[in-house]
Coordinates of C-alpha atoms in Angstrom, one line a residue:
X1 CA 6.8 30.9 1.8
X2 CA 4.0 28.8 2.9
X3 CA 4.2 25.8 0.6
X4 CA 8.1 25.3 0.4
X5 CA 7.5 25.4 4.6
X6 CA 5.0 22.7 4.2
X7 CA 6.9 20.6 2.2
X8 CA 9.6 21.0 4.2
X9 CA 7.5 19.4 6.9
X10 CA 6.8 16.4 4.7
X11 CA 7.6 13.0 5.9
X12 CA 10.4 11.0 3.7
X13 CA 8.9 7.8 4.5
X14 CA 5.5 7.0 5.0
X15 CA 3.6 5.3 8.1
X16 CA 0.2 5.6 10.3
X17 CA 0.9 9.1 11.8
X18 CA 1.3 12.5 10.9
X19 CA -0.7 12.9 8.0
X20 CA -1.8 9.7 7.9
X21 CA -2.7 9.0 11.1
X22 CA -6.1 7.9 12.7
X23 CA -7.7 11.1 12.6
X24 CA -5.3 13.1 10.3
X25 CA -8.1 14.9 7.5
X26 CA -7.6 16.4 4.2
X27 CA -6.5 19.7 5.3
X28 CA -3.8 18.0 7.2
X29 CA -2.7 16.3 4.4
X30 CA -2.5 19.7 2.5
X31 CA -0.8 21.7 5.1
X32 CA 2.3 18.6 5.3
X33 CA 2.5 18.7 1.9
X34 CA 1.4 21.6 0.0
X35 CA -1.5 22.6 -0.8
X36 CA -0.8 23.0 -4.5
X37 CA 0.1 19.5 -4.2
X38 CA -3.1 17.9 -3.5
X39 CA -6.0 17.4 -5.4
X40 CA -9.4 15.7 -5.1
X41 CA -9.4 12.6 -8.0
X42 CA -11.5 9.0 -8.2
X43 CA -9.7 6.9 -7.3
X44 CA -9.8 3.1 -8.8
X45 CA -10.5 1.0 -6.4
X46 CA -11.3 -2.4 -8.5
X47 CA -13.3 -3.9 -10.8
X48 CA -13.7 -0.9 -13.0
X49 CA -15.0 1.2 -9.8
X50 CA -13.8 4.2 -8.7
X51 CA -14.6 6.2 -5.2
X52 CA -13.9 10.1 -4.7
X53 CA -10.6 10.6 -2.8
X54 CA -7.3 12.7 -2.3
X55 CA -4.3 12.3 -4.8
X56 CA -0.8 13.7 -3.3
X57 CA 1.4 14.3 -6.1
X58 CA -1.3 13.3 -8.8
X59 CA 1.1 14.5 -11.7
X60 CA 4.3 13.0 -10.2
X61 CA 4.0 9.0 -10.4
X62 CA 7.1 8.6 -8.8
X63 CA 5.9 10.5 -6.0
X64 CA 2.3 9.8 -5.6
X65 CA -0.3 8.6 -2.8
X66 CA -3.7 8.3 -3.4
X67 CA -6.2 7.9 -0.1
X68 CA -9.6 7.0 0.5
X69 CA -11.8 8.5 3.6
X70 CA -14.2 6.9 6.0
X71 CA -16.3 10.4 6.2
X72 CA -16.2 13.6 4.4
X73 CA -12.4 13.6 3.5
X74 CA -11.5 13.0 6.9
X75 CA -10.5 9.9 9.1
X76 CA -8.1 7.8 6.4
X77 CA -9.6 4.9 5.3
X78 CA -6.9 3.6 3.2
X79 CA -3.7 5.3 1.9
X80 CA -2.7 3.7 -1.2
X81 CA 1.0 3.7 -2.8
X82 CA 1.0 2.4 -6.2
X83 CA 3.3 0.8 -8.7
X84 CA 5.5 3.4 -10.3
X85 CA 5.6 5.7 -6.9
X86 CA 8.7 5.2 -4.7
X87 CA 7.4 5.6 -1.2
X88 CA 8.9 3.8 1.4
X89 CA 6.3 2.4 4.4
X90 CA 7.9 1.7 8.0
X91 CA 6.7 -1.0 9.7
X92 CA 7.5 -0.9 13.4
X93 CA 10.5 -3.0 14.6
X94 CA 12.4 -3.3 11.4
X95 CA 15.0 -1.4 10.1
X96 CA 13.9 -1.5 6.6
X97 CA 10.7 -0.2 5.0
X98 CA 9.0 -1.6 2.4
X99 CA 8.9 -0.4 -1.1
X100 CA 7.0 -1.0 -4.7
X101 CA 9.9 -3.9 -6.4
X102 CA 10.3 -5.4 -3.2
X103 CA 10.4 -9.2 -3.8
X104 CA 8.3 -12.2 -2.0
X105 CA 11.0 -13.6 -0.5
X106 CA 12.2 -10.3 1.3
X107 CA 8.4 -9.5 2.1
X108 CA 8.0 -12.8 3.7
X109 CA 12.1 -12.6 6.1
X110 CA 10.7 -9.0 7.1
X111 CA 7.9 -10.7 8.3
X112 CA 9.9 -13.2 9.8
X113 CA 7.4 -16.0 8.8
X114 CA 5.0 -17.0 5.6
X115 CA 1.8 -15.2 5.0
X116 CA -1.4 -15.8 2.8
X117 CA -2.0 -13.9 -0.3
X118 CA -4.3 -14.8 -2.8
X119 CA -4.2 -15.7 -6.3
X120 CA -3.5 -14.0 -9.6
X121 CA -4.8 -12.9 -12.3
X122 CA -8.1 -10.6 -11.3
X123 CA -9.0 -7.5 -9.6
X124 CA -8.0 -8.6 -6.6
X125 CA -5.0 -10.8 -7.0
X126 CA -1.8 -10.7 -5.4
X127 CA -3.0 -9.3 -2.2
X128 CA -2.1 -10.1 1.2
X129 CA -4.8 -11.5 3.3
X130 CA -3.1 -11.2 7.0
X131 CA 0.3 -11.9 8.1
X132 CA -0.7 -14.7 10.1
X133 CA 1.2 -12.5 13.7
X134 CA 4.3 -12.0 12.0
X135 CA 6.6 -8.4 12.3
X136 CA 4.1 -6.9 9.6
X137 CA 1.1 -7.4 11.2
X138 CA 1.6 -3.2 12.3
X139 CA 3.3 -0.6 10.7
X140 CA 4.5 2.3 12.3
X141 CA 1.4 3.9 14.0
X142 CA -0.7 1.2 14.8
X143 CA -2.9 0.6 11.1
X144 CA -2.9 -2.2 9.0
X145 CA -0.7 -2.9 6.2
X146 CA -1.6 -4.7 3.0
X147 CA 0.7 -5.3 -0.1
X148 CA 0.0 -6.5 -3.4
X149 CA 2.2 -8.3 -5.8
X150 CA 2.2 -9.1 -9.3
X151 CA 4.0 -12.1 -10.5
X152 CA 7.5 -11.2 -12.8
X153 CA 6.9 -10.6 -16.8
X154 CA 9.3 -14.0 -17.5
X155 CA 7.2 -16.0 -14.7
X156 CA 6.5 -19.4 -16.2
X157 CA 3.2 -20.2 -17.5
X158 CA 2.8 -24.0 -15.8
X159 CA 4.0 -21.5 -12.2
X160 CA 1.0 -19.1 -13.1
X161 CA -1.5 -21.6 -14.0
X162 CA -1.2 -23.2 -10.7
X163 CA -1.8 -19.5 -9.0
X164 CA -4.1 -17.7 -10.9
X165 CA -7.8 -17.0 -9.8
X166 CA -9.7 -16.7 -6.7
X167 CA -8.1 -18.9 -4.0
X168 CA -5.2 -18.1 -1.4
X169 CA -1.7 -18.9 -0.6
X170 CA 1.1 -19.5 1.6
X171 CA 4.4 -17.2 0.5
X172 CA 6.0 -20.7 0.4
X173 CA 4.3 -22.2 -1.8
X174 CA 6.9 -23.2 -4.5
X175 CA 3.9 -22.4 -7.4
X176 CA 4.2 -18.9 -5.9
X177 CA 7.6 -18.4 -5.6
X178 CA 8.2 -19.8 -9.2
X179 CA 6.5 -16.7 -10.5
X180 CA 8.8 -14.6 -8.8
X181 CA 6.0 -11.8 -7.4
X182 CA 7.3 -8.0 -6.0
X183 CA 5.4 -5.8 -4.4
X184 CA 3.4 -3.5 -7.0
X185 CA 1.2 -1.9 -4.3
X186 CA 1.5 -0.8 -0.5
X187 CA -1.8 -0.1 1.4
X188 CA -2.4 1.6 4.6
X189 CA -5.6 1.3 6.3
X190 CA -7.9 2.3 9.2
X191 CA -11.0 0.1 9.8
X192 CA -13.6 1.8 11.2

């Protein structure tokens, strides 16, 4: 009976409270979503690192979350929603969340104004670096929210050359928007 109450209990879109909130810990985790749903994992965090964390749904991709901790699997440093899992994230003030596929240009009118994200093509392309005070700047429950995209599989070559490597971006820049970029990853985090 427990478990199928839990679940019950779990959120069916993801933001900074509940189990995900400021001081939310692993147990909490576990109680919103079942137990038997959680599971202690590395989790890749770049570069060919890993750091010990919490996977929700570790056998489900459409339906996992992986999370980092600032202490001993308590206080959520970053909650992590990866290509392949369909979580949407609310972000306060707009009536659509984001999701994994969502594209540049609808990232950028939910923000209601460009952003920076740096370049392609290494371990930590794609990502947004700030959204320079626009609508995404907090999500629901006060953390901050980062995205990562990965330029389109068809993206011309000249477009990626331009936008490849260690530098940063405006979303308007029409190098950028050439490659045709969605969002592959959504991060939630908690600085300390």
């Amino acid at each position: 009976m427990a478990p199928a109450f839990a679940q019950a209990q779990a959120p069916t879109v993801l933001d900074c409270t509940g189990p995900f909130a400021r001081d939310a810990d692993e147990r909490t985790v576990a109680r919103i979503f079942g137990a038997a749903n959680v599971e202690r994992a590395d989790i890749p965090v770049g570069e060919g690192m890993t750091e010990p964390g919490t996977v929700i749904f570790a056998k489900d991709p459409g339906k996992r979350i992986e999370i980092l901790w600032h202490d001993a699997y308590a206080r959520p440093n970053v909650v992590i929603i990866r290509n392949g899992s369909a979580w949407p994230v609310a972000v306060t003030g707009l009536d659509k969340p984001i999701v994994n596929g969502t594209t540049l240009a609808e990232v950028e009118t939910m923000n209601g104004k460009p952003f920076t994200l740096t370049g392609f093509g290494w371990d930590l392309g794609g990502y947004t670096n700030g959204w320079d005070g626009g609508r995404l700047d907090k999500p629901v429950g006060g953390c901050n929210l980062s995205v990562r995209f990965d330029p389109a599989s068809d993206a011309p070559g000249d477009a990626l050359d331009k936008v490849n490597g260690d530098v940063e971006f405006l979303s308007t820049d029409s190098a950028v928007r050439q490659t045709k970029p969605v969002v592959i990853e959504i991060e939630l985090g908690w600085p300390q």
